[in-house]
Amino acid sequence: MGLLSDPYRRRALSRLILRLNTPLCILSYLAGLGWFLGLASLPFTLRSYMSENAMGSTMVEEQFVFGERALSYAREFAGHKKKVGGIPVAWLEKTMWNLGLEVYKQPFSRTLPFPDEMRERYMVKGTNVYGILRAPRAASTESLVLSVPCSTGQHNNQAVGLMLALASYFRGQIYWAKDIIFLVNEHDLIGMEAWLEAYHDVNVTEVLSSGMLGRAGAIQAAVSLELSSDVITSFDVAVEGLNGQLPNLDLVNLFYAFCQKNGLLCTIQGKLQRTDWDTLPAYVHSLQTLLLMVLKQGSGRPQGDHGLFLRYHIEAITVRGINSFRQYKYDMGTVGKTLEGMFRKLNNLLERLHQSYFFYLLPSLARFVSIGVYMPAFGFLILILVLKALDLWMKLSKCDAGPEEQLCDGDQGAVHAAAEESRPGLLTLVPPLLICHATGLTLYFLPVLGQHMATQHFPVSESEAVVLTVIAIYVAGLALPHNTHRVLTGCGSERGWMTLKLLSLLYLAMLLGCIALINFSLGFLLAVTMVPVAAIVQPKGPKYLYAVLLVLVTPAVTLLLSIVLYQELIEYPVSALECWQLFLQAVSEGLLDHYLYGSIVFPFIALFVYPCWLLLWNVLFWK
Amino acid sequence: MAGAGAAVLGLLLLLGSPGGSTGPPRDSLREELLLSPLPSGDLAATFQFRARWDSELHREGVSHYRLFPKALGQLISKYLVRELHLSLTQGFWRTRTWGQPYLQAPAGAELWVWFQDSVTDVDKAWKELSNILSGIFCASLNFIDSTNTVTPTASFKPLGLANVTDHHLLRYAVLPREVVCTENLTPWKKLLPCGSKAGLAVLLKAERLFHSSYHSQAVHIRPICRDASCLSVSWELRQTLTVVFDTFSVGQGKRDWSLFKMFSRTVTEACPLASESKIYVDISSKTQENELLEVTPLPLSVHEAPVQGDRRTYAVYDLLSPSLFNVSRSLNVQLKWKRPQDSLDLSTPVLHAQRYVSGYGLQTGEISTLIYNTHPYRAFPVILLETVPWYLRLYVHTLVITTKGKENKPSYIHYQPAQDRRRPHLLEMLIQLPANSVTKITIQFERALLKWTEYTPDPNHGFYVSPSVLSALVPSVIAMKAEDAEQNPLFTSLFPSSDGSSYFVRLYTEPLLVNLPTPDFSMPYNVICLTCTVVAVCYGSFYNLLTRTFHVEEPSRGGLAKRLANIIRKVRGVPPL
């Protein structure tokens, strides 16, 4: 720090930054990217371990043997579901009651902001049914949740069956210290959100639900189960929740430990881990897994019903049974044993899960990258913006100092006037800022508010109208610079664009820094694309190359590229047209996620990142 | 007084002699066991042991104790206790499914004491009393201090003979975290005159009592009228123990039970010291035409009593009657359900409540209490007592009471704000519950940051908030005649009933578990080191950079002449150029 208060060294330092700016930036970008790609390799990852003492050392001996009963429940449930054409509320209530649970139901309704064409729903009405197993000699202060979505068609029947069989087995045991809630939620995430909001008596979104009668204190952990076949070959675990929140790593470790104990194959992101760690194919494999996790987390979408629990500080994972063409199959008994073991260990918890990591990336289930290891990759990228901003600032202050040196040799008044002229006050930056943010506000509000008007005037459906309006406004923003210049008459100078660029670089750095703290993946994806172009963009030089580059790194194109990358990674490549379809779908899903569950990705992009990008666009077309 | 003293002495002598039947015994013991099937199919067993002593405990010189335990008697005379109620409970009475309890207790430990008005320093007496009780019952009652003690104004009235209503003599505390187990049961059993050697107390086997859904043991001491004219005072000690057996998990779905199945013992004899020893089995059926259950052996008599606003039928087994043990040497009461119960809609009790914390995040929250009045046409008032620890900062302006969508103004509010680290919040309200309604009471709070030494060893478990207490006079279905209390079963006679149209109910809600913002205790050293380093290194430099400007001072290169001139000036004593 003494470095800065010593004028000589300061001067040397600033000279260094000015002269070596471009190489430093390039170096920093490569370091950031290299660091990130290195995260999947062995030296960066730690072997995962159980931190929580209460779950680590205690042994449980699983005795669940009622796989057959689970299947018969599943068949019965499927029959009733078919008969009722939805969730068989009465049958579930009666069955759970006969198992000795306290049974409650919760009707809810939700009108979507615009129709969801993918799942074909608009006005959603449903009922959640849940039974509470009261722990003996406990005062209902803590509970665990086992939730199963009641999906349409033939999905998840086995999950309901297994849940009921587990409930009946759990009811006979005496060791429970926490209440266990067995929840069947309808309309997957909407039902889950309705249940969670009613349980915590808050109204975050606009779900309408009638009162909730049974509660069981503070929920400590939740497991969401999805199972659609009588036998499974492997278990897949989903961890990414709303806004990229992750459950405590101990819960994932617990799942992994019990899969290993029972000899079950378990995957993450659908990828089985490889045993050879130090080979190149293994590295590529774990890098793919890591990239998939980054893409999923960056999307901010809950990757299963568990994702909504995380807002309430409830650790949760979704466990999916996969039935593929492998030879070894596991029956319901083994699956039930795994879940039993997990619940018994969670039951042993004395405190909330807090010992292990909340911020991590998983290149495989056995290894993880902690926040301290992956953050530098992002830090290097942000460093570029800071370096570039420093560079601009020093150039600007040199211009400031310039006239003053001239002061001594004569005519004060003229020089002052010149300085005034060449130095557009900060006030001139207000119009572009305001206009860009107004565009952002339009992008945020207009599509949903104006959908009815759009459907009246154009032959499109509501959801198409919303998505197309989003794209139209987004593209219309590109015409902005010409409009802002009309407001900013006569200040097109060298200093003007430099000040604007300085401002937008700092703004971008702040935005990315903030979002990376909440959702590292989103921050990193945006940074890795936007930062280099933001650093080089200027109204001089190959303007059209810059324009193309800048368009290529706009968040919308990043989304498109991410979709392509995702499809490549899951080994399901798509054609350009399909990709475009997926893109449109992703936009509408992004909006729905925001309105239905309170995801912050859409407002963050629309209200902050897009205006910031428009500022850079303004810099490019500065006259 | 001297005459009375002589009479006491004479009576004591009489009692000492075996078979002395000339005068009424100065102390007596009644024991009873009430077995009542709950609406959910579970079974509640309530033991009551009542020792009654016709003695002025507060007078000096009482030294001979027979049935009344000396440990408690001395306590009463030393600390001038008027009434003492202590309960230790593991589990939670689920009023909604189990129905109205005869005697509910909050989860954990609860202690409330009325002192005599001659006590000068109530707080000191309270502190010492709770410490002694802690020793007697092996419970953590010594954790009762000013941060969890309150003085309710309306909720807790003396249950015994008293006309004092100066509530400054009352102290009330709940420890919701207390875990109750055998070490609390053993000293409680030792207070019984027969111990667990004979009588109903042989059933009190710890391994069975704690293999249940709910376990609550209590001690109630109060002064009562000695006779109908009520000129002198007797002391009554009631020891009650309630357990709820989960017949579902024990019987693999069947809900039949027997004494042996539940307690792994049977009753062979009454306690020889007891003047009355009875087992009551609740056989009243909801519907008139069909009898659902069957008891064996056939009861010798059937007792009908109005309990909690309803007429109930009890099969009575009098252990003192010789005919009972004629057939077999031991009594094993059995109950069989004739038809399986499979009704989803249980009859809900008239008054029940639920409490929970709403909201999320670690900054603010809301305590919500739902009170249900399911009576079809009668409204009644209820007194709600909330005790909230100081580290949840209540905002009273956010208190909202709504019934059926409308605001419900309480007719009485007593609020005592908390003082940090010294006393809890106390909120008492009298709320009118309209017929067939749900009343929702919400109040917001802010979570305080504790000092780092004030966190419990397991801070991430959460902090307990004690249950709120509801006291109400619930209108009864049938008119109850005021009967002679001495003749009725014990379980009907703890709470005084004012008139026949209503009965007194005290309910407790669930304790709450609230998470407070918790620092990461695993690395305080790292954090302190890092913070100190950052502050030490950065502060000075940043301060310099922000408050000063730095200029490079060009070294003045005066020529040789200037240097010479300066030397000369120095010699002359003039400041240099």
Short mmCIF file of N, CA and C in Angstrom, two decimals, chain A residues 400-534:
data_model
loop_
_atom_site.label_atom_id
_atom_site.label_comp_id
_atom_site.label_asym_id
_atom_site.label_seq_id
_atom_site.Cartn_x
_atom_site.Cartn_y
_atom_site.Cartn_z
N ASP A 400 -6.83 15.75 -18.12
CA ASP A 400 -7.11 16.79 -17.14
C ASP A 400 -5.85 17.58 -16.84
N ALA A 401 -4.79 16.84 -16.60
CA ALA A 401 -3.55 17.48 -16.21
C ALA A 401 -2.97 18.28 -17.36
N GLY A 402 -3.25 17.84 -18.57
CA GLY A 402 -2.69 18.51 -19.73
C GLY A 402 -2.88 20.03 -19.73
N PRO A 403 -4.10 20.51 -19.74
CA PRO A 403 -4.34 21.94 -19.81
C PRO A 403 -3.68 22.69 -18.65
N GLU A 404 -3.65 22.07 -17.49
CA GLU A 404 -3.10 22.78 -16.34
C GLU A 404 -1.62 23.09 -16.54
N GLU A 405 -0.93 22.14 -17.19
CA GLU A 405 0.48 22.41 -17.44
C GLU A 405 0.65 23.59 -18.38
N GLN A 406 -0.33 23.65 -19.26
CA GLN A 406 -0.23 24.77 -20.20
C GLN A 406 -0.51 26.11 -19.53
N LEU A 407 -1.17 26.02 -18.38
CA LEU A 407 -1.62 27.23 -17.73
C LEU A 407 -0.51 28.27 -17.59
N CYS A 408 0.66 27.79 -17.21
CA CYS A 408 1.72 28.74 -16.87
C CYS A 408 2.10 29.64 -18.06
N ASP A 409 2.05 29.01 -19.27
CA ASP A 409 2.49 29.90 -20.35
C ASP A 409 1.36 30.63 -21.04
N GLY A 410 0.60 31.33 -20.30
CA GLY A 410 -0.23 32.36 -20.90
C GLY A 410 -1.72 32.19 -20.86
N ASP A 411 -2.36 32.92 -21.66
CA ASP A 411 -3.79 33.15 -21.84
C ASP A 411 -4.73 32.17 -21.09
N GLN A 412 -5.10 32.54 -19.90
CA GLN A 412 -5.92 31.65 -19.06
C GLN A 412 -7.31 31.43 -19.64
N GLY A 413 -7.92 32.51 -19.97
CA GLY A 413 -9.34 32.44 -20.36
C GLY A 413 -9.58 31.51 -21.52
N ALA A 414 -8.77 31.59 -22.52
CA ALA A 414 -8.97 30.78 -23.72
C ALA A 414 -8.83 29.29 -23.41
N VAL A 415 -7.78 29.01 -22.63
CA VAL A 415 -7.55 27.60 -22.30
C VAL A 415 -8.71 27.04 -21.49
N HIS A 416 -9.18 27.82 -20.54
CA HIS A 416 -10.31 27.39 -19.74
C HIS A 416 -11.51 27.05 -20.59
N ALA A 417 -11.74 27.95 -21.53
CA ALA A 417 -12.88 27.74 -22.41
C ALA A 417 -12.70 26.44 -23.19
N ALA A 418 -11.48 26.21 -23.63
CA ALA A 418 -11.20 25.00 -24.39
C ALA A 418 -11.41 23.76 -23.51
N ALA A 419 -10.92 23.88 -22.28
CA ALA A 419 -11.08 22.75 -21.37
C ALA A 419 -12.55 22.46 -21.13
N GLU A 420 -13.32 23.49 -20.91
CA GLU A 420 -14.75 23.33 -20.70
C GLU A 420 -15.39 22.61 -21.88
N GLU A 421 -14.94 23.04 -23.03
CA GLU A 421 -15.54 22.48 -24.24
C GLU A 421 -15.18 21.01 -24.39
N SER A 422 -13.90 20.71 -24.14
CA SER A 422 -13.47 19.34 -24.37
C SER A 422 -13.88 18.41 -23.23
N ARG A 423 -14.29 19.00 -22.12
CA ARG A 423 -14.66 18.13 -21.00
C ARG A 423 -16.18 18.15 -20.81
N PRO A 424 -16.87 17.24 -21.42
CA PRO A 424 -18.32 17.20 -21.20
C PRO A 424 -18.57 16.70 -19.78
N GLY A 425 -19.33 17.44 -19.04
CA GLY A 425 -19.56 17.07 -17.64
C GLY A 425 -20.22 15.70 -17.54
N LEU A 426 -20.22 15.21 -16.35
CA LEU A 426 -20.82 13.89 -16.14
C LEU A 426 -22.31 13.90 -16.47
N LEU A 427 -22.85 15.12 -16.48
CA LEU A 427 -24.28 15.25 -16.75
C LEU A 427 -24.64 14.72 -18.13
N THR A 428 -23.71 14.84 -19.06
CA THR A 428 -24.03 14.39 -20.41
C THR A 428 -24.13 12.87 -20.49
N LEU A 429 -23.62 12.19 -19.48
CA LEU A 429 -23.73 10.73 -19.50
C LEU A 429 -25.10 10.26 -19.03
N VAL A 430 -25.84 11.18 -18.45
CA VAL A 430 -27.13 10.77 -17.89
C VAL A 430 -28.10 10.33 -18.98
N PRO A 431 -28.25 11.07 -20.07
CA PRO A 431 -29.22 10.61 -21.09
C PRO A 431 -28.98 9.19 -21.59
N PRO A 432 -27.75 8.81 -22.01
CA PRO A 432 -27.60 7.41 -22.45
C PRO A 432 -27.93 6.40 -21.36
N LEU A 433 -27.50 6.72 -20.14
CA LEU A 433 -27.80 5.81 -19.02
C LEU A 433 -29.31 5.64 -18.87
N LEU A 434 -30.00 6.78 -18.87
CA LEU A 434 -31.44 6.73 -18.66
C LEU A 434 -32.13 5.98 -19.78
N ILE A 435 -31.70 6.27 -21.01
CA ILE A 435 -32.38 5.67 -22.16
C ILE A 435 -32.14 4.15 -22.16
N CYS A 436 -30.90 3.76 -21.86
CA CYS A 436 -30.60 2.32 -21.84
C CYS A 436 -31.44 1.61 -20.78
N HIS A 437 -31.53 2.23 -19.61
CA HIS A 437 -32.29 1.56 -18.57
C HIS A 437 -33.79 1.59 -18.84
N ALA A 438 -34.23 2.63 -19.52
CA ALA A 438 -35.65 2.67 -19.89
C ALA A 438 -35.94 1.52 -20.86
N THR A 439 -35.00 1.26 -21.77
CA THR A 439 -35.17 0.12 -22.68
C THR A 439 -35.24 -1.17 -21.88
N GLY A 440 -34.37 -1.26 -20.87
CA GLY A 440 -34.39 -2.45 -20.02
C GLY A 440 -35.73 -2.61 -19.33
N LEU A 441 -36.26 -1.50 -18.82
CA LEU A 441 -37.56 -1.56 -18.14
C LEU A 441 -38.64 -2.01 -19.11
N THR A 442 -38.56 -1.48 -20.33
CA THR A 442 -39.55 -1.89 -21.33
C THR A 442 -39.45 -3.39 -21.59
N LEU A 443 -38.21 -3.83 -21.69
CA LEU A 443 -37.99 -5.26 -21.95
C LEU A 443 -38.56 -6.10 -20.81
N TYR A 444 -38.50 -5.56 -19.62
CA TYR A 444 -38.98 -6.33 -18.47
C TYR A 444 -40.50 -6.33 -18.40
N PHE A 445 -41.10 -5.15 -18.61
CA PHE A 445 -42.53 -5.04 -18.34
C PHE A 445 -43.41 -5.29 -19.56
N LEU A 446 -42.98 -4.78 -20.71
CA LEU A 446 -43.89 -4.74 -21.85
C LEU A 446 -44.37 -6.11 -22.34
N PRO A 447 -43.49 -7.11 -22.45
CA PRO A 447 -43.96 -8.37 -23.04
C PRO A 447 -45.19 -8.95 -22.35
N VAL A 448 -45.17 -8.98 -21.02
CA VAL A 448 -46.30 -9.61 -20.33
C VAL A 448 -47.50 -8.67 -20.29
N LEU A 449 -47.22 -7.37 -20.11
CA LEU A 449 -48.35 -6.43 -20.04
C LEU A 449 -49.02 -6.26 -21.40
N GLY A 450 -48.20 -6.33 -22.44
CA GLY A 450 -48.77 -6.03 -23.75
C GLY A 450 -49.19 -7.25 -24.54
N GLN A 451 -49.25 -8.42 -23.88
CA GLN A 451 -49.53 -9.63 -24.65
C GLN A 451 -50.91 -9.62 -25.29
N HIS A 452 -51.89 -9.04 -24.57
CA HIS A 452 -53.25 -9.07 -25.11
C HIS A 452 -53.36 -8.16 -26.32
N MET A 453 -52.69 -7.00 -26.21
CA MET A 453 -52.72 -6.10 -27.35
C MET A 453 -52.05 -6.76 -28.55
N ALA A 454 -50.96 -7.47 -28.27
CA ALA A 454 -50.24 -8.12 -29.37
C ALA A 454 -51.11 -9.18 -30.03
N THR A 455 -51.84 -9.94 -29.21
CA THR A 455 -52.66 -11.00 -29.81
C THR A 455 -53.82 -10.42 -30.59
N GLN A 456 -54.24 -9.18 -30.21
CA GLN A 456 -55.34 -8.59 -30.97
C GLN A 456 -54.89 -8.15 -32.36
N HIS A 457 -53.62 -7.68 -32.42
CA HIS A 457 -53.17 -7.10 -33.67
C HIS A 457 -52.40 -8.06 -34.56
N PHE A 458 -51.89 -9.12 -33.97
CA PHE A 458 -51.10 -10.05 -34.79
C PHE A 458 -51.66 -11.46 -34.63
N PRO A 459 -51.54 -12.26 -35.61
CA PRO A 459 -52.08 -13.63 -35.52
C PRO A 459 -51.14 -14.56 -34.77
N VAL A 460 -50.94 -14.30 -33.49
CA VAL A 460 -50.07 -15.16 -32.69
C VAL A 460 -50.77 -15.51 -31.39
N SER A 461 -50.31 -16.57 -30.74
CA SER A 461 -50.86 -16.92 -29.44
C SER A 461 -50.16 -16.07 -28.36
N GLU A 462 -50.71 -16.13 -27.15
CA GLU A 462 -50.18 -15.28 -26.09
C GLU A 462 -48.70 -15.54 -25.82
N SER A 463 -48.36 -16.82 -25.70
CA SER A 463 -46.97 -17.10 -25.32
C SER A 463 -46.03 -16.73 -26.46
N GLU A 464 -46.47 -16.95 -27.69
CA GLU A 464 -45.64 -16.52 -28.82
C GLU A 464 -45.48 -15.01 -28.80
N ALA A 465 -46.59 -14.33 -28.49
CA ALA A 465 -46.55 -12.87 -28.46
C ALA A 465 -45.53 -12.40 -27.46
N VAL A 466 -45.53 -13.02 -26.28
CA VAL A 466 -44.60 -12.59 -25.24
C VAL A 466 -43.16 -12.77 -25.70
N VAL A 467 -42.87 -13.96 -26.21
CA VAL A 467 -41.49 -14.24 -26.61
C VAL A 467 -41.07 -13.33 -27.75
N LEU A 468 -41.96 -13.15 -28.72
CA LEU A 468 -41.58 -12.32 -29.86
C LEU A 468 -41.43 -10.87 -29.45
N THR A 469 -42.25 -10.41 -28.52
CA THR A 469 -42.09 -9.04 -28.03
C THR A 469 -40.73 -8.87 -27.36
N VAL A 470 -40.36 -9.87 -26.57
CA VAL A 470 -39.04 -9.80 -25.92
C VAL A 470 -37.96 -9.64 -26.97
N ILE A 471 -38.03 -10.49 -27.99
CA ILE A 471 -36.98 -10.44 -29.00
C ILE A 471 -37.02 -9.13 -29.76
N ALA A 472 -38.24 -8.65 -30.05
CA ALA A 472 -38.37 -7.40 -30.80
C ALA A 472 -37.77 -6.24 -30.02
N ILE A 473 -38.11 -6.16 -28.75
CA ILE A 473 -37.58 -5.05 -27.96
C ILE A 473 -36.07 -5.15 -27.84
N TYR A 474 -35.62 -6.40 -27.69
CA TYR A 474 -34.19 -6.63 -27.54
C TYR A 474 -33.46 -6.12 -28.78
N VAL A 475 -34.00 -6.47 -29.94
CA VAL A 475 -33.33 -6.09 -31.18
C VAL A 475 -33.49 -4.60 -31.42
N ALA A 476 -34.64 -4.05 -31.06
CA ALA A 476 -34.87 -2.62 -31.27
C ALA A 476 -33.86 -1.79 -30.49
N GLY A 477 -33.39 -2.35 -29.38
CA GLY A 477 -32.40 -1.62 -28.59
C GLY A 477 -31.15 -1.31 -29.38
N LEU A 478 -30.88 -2.09 -30.43
CA LEU A 478 -29.67 -1.87 -31.20
C LEU A 478 -29.71 -0.54 -31.94
N ALA A 479 -30.90 -0.04 -32.16
CA ALA A 479 -31.01 1.22 -32.89
C ALA A 479 -30.82 2.42 -31.97
N LEU A 480 -30.62 2.16 -30.72
CA LEU A 480 -30.60 3.25 -29.74
C LEU A 480 -29.54 4.31 -29.99
N PRO A 481 -28.29 3.94 -30.29
CA PRO A 481 -27.26 4.98 -30.35
C PRO A 481 -27.67 6.15 -31.21
N HIS A 482 -28.31 5.87 -32.32
CA HIS A 482 -28.70 6.96 -33.23
C HIS A 482 -29.69 7.87 -32.54
N ASN A 483 -30.53 7.27 -31.70
CA ASN A 483 -31.52 8.11 -31.02
C ASN A 483 -30.89 8.91 -29.89
N THR A 484 -29.97 8.27 -29.17
CA THR A 484 -29.38 9.02 -28.07
C THR A 484 -28.58 10.19 -28.57
N HIS A 485 -27.99 10.04 -29.77
CA HIS A 485 -27.16 11.14 -30.24
C HIS A 485 -27.96 12.37 -30.52
N ARG A 486 -29.21 12.17 -30.82
CA ARG A 486 -30.04 13.36 -31.01
C ARG A 486 -30.16 14.13 -29.70
N VAL A 487 -30.22 13.40 -28.60
CA VAL A 487 -30.30 14.08 -27.32
C VAL A 487 -28.96 14.72 -26.98
N LEU A 488 -27.90 14.02 -27.32
CA LEU A 488 -26.57 14.47 -26.92
C LEU A 488 -25.93 15.28 -28.02
N THR A 489 -26.49 16.40 -28.31
CA THR A 489 -25.91 17.15 -29.42
C THR A 489 -24.62 17.83 -28.98
N GLY A 490 -23.66 17.71 -29.80
CA GLY A 490 -22.44 18.50 -29.63
C GLY A 490 -21.54 18.09 -28.49
N CYS A 491 -21.57 16.84 -28.10
CA CYS A 491 -20.59 16.45 -27.11
C CYS A 491 -19.85 15.21 -27.57
N GLY A 492 -19.87 14.99 -28.84
CA GLY A 492 -19.16 13.83 -29.34
C GLY A 492 -17.66 14.09 -29.38
N SER A 493 -17.01 13.77 -28.32
CA SER A 493 -15.58 14.01 -28.30
C SER A 493 -14.90 12.75 -27.82
N GLU A 494 -13.61 12.79 -27.88
CA GLU A 494 -12.80 11.67 -27.40
C GLU A 494 -13.12 11.38 -25.95
N ARG A 495 -13.18 12.44 -25.15
CA ARG A 495 -13.42 12.25 -23.72
C ARG A 495 -14.79 11.66 -23.45
N GLY A 496 -15.72 12.02 -24.28
CA GLY A 496 -17.09 11.56 -24.05
C GLY A 496 -17.17 10.05 -24.05
N TRP A 497 -16.67 9.43 -25.10
CA TRP A 497 -16.82 7.97 -25.14
C TRP A 497 -15.95 7.29 -24.10
N MET A 498 -14.80 7.93 -23.80
CA MET A 498 -13.95 7.29 -22.79
C MET A 498 -14.64 7.30 -21.42
N THR A 499 -15.27 8.41 -21.11
CA THR A 499 -15.98 8.46 -19.83
C THR A 499 -17.11 7.44 -19.81
N LEU A 500 -17.83 7.38 -20.91
CA LEU A 500 -18.95 6.44 -20.98
C LEU A 500 -18.44 5.00 -20.88
N LYS A 501 -17.32 4.73 -21.53
CA LYS A 501 -16.81 3.37 -21.48
C LYS A 501 -16.29 3.03 -20.09
N LEU A 502 -15.65 4.03 -19.48
CA LEU A 502 -15.19 3.82 -18.11
C LEU A 502 -16.36 3.45 -17.21
N LEU A 503 -17.41 4.23 -17.37
CA LEU A 503 -18.59 3.99 -16.54
C LEU A 503 -19.18 2.61 -16.79
N SER A 504 -19.28 2.24 -18.08
CA SER A 504 -19.94 0.96 -18.35
C SER A 504 -19.05 -0.21 -17.94
N LEU A 505 -17.73 -0.02 -18.02
CA LEU A 505 -16.85 -1.11 -17.57
C LEU A 505 -17.01 -1.33 -16.07
N LEU A 506 -17.02 -0.23 -15.33
CA LEU A 506 -17.17 -0.36 -13.88
C LEU A 506 -18.53 -0.95 -13.54
N TYR A 507 -19.54 -0.52 -14.28
CA TYR A 507 -20.89 -1.02 -14.06
C TYR A 507 -20.94 -2.52 -14.31
N LEU A 508 -20.32 -2.92 -15.41
CA LEU A 508 -20.32 -4.34 -15.74
C LEU A 508 -19.56 -5.14 -14.68
N ALA A 509 -18.44 -4.60 -14.24
CA ALA A 509 -17.66 -5.30 -13.22
C ALA A 509 -18.48 -5.47 -11.95
N MET A 510 -19.22 -4.42 -11.59
CA MET A 510 -20.03 -4.50 -10.37
C MET A 510 -21.15 -5.53 -10.53
N LEU A 511 -21.81 -5.48 -11.69
CA LEU A 511 -22.92 -6.42 -11.93
C LEU A 511 -22.43 -7.86 -11.88
N LEU A 512 -21.33 -8.11 -12.59
CA LEU A 512 -20.83 -9.49 -12.65
C LEU A 512 -20.35 -9.93 -11.27
N GLY A 513 -19.69 -9.02 -10.58
CA GLY A 513 -19.21 -9.36 -9.24
C GLY A 513 -20.35 -9.73 -8.32
N CYS A 514 -21.43 -8.96 -8.40
CA CYS A 514 -22.57 -9.23 -7.51
C CYS A 514 -23.22 -10.56 -7.86
N ILE A 515 -23.44 -10.80 -9.16
CA ILE A 515 -24.17 -12.01 -9.51
C ILE A 515 -23.30 -13.24 -9.26
N ALA A 516 -22.00 -13.09 -9.36
CA ALA A 516 -21.13 -14.25 -9.13
C ALA A 516 -21.17 -14.69 -7.68
N LEU A 517 -21.48 -13.75 -6.79
CA LEU A 517 -21.58 -14.13 -5.38
C LEU A 517 -22.83 -14.97 -5.15
N ILE A 518 -23.88 -14.67 -5.93
CA ILE A 518 -25.12 -15.43 -5.76
C ILE A 518 -25.09 -16.69 -6.61
N ASN A 519 -24.70 -16.51 -7.85
CA ASN A 519 -24.75 -17.61 -8.81
C ASN A 519 -23.48 -17.55 -9.63
N PHE A 520 -22.48 -18.28 -9.18
CA PHE A 520 -21.17 -18.21 -9.82
C PHE A 520 -21.27 -18.51 -11.31
N SER A 521 -22.02 -19.54 -11.64
CA SER A 521 -22.04 -19.99 -13.02
C SER A 521 -22.57 -18.91 -13.95
N LEU A 522 -23.65 -18.27 -13.54
CA LEU A 522 -24.22 -17.21 -14.38
C LEU A 522 -23.19 -16.10 -14.55
N GLY A 523 -22.58 -15.69 -13.45
CA GLY A 523 -21.57 -14.65 -13.51
C GLY A 523 -20.43 -15.04 -14.43
N PHE A 524 -19.99 -16.29 -14.31
CA PHE A 524 -18.84 -16.70 -15.12
C PHE A 524 -19.21 -16.77 -16.59
N LEU A 525 -20.38 -17.32 -16.89
CA LEU A 525 -20.78 -17.42 -18.31
C LEU A 525 -20.87 -16.04 -18.94
N LEU A 526 -21.45 -15.09 -18.20
CA LEU A 526 -21.55 -13.74 -18.74
C LEU A 526 -20.18 -13.11 -18.86
N ALA A 527 -19.35 -13.33 -17.84
CA ALA A 527 -18.03 -12.69 -17.83
C ALA A 527 -17.17 -13.22 -18.97
N VAL A 528 -17.20 -14.53 -19.14
CA VAL A 528 -16.28 -15.11 -20.11
C VAL A 528 -16.63 -14.65 -21.52
N THR A 529 -17.87 -14.29 -21.75
CA THR A 529 -18.22 -13.79 -23.08
C THR A 529 -18.11 -12.28 -23.16
N MET A 530 -18.70 -11.58 -22.23
CA MET A 530 -18.81 -10.13 -22.37
C MET A 530 -17.50 -9.39 -22.11
N VAL A 531 -16.72 -9.89 -21.15
CA VAL A 531 -15.59 -9.10 -20.69
C VAL A 531 -14.58 -8.76 -21.80
N PRO A 532 -14.11 -9.75 -22.58
CA PRO A 532 -13.07 -9.36 -23.57
C PRO A 532 -13.58 -8.35 -24.58
N VAL A 533 -14.81 -8.53 -25.04
CA VAL A 533 -15.32 -7.59 -26.04
C VAL A 533 -15.54 -6.23 -25.41
N ALA A 534 -16.05 -6.23 -24.16
CA ALA A 534 -16.24 -4.96 -23.48
C ALA A 534 -14.92 -4.24 -23.32
#
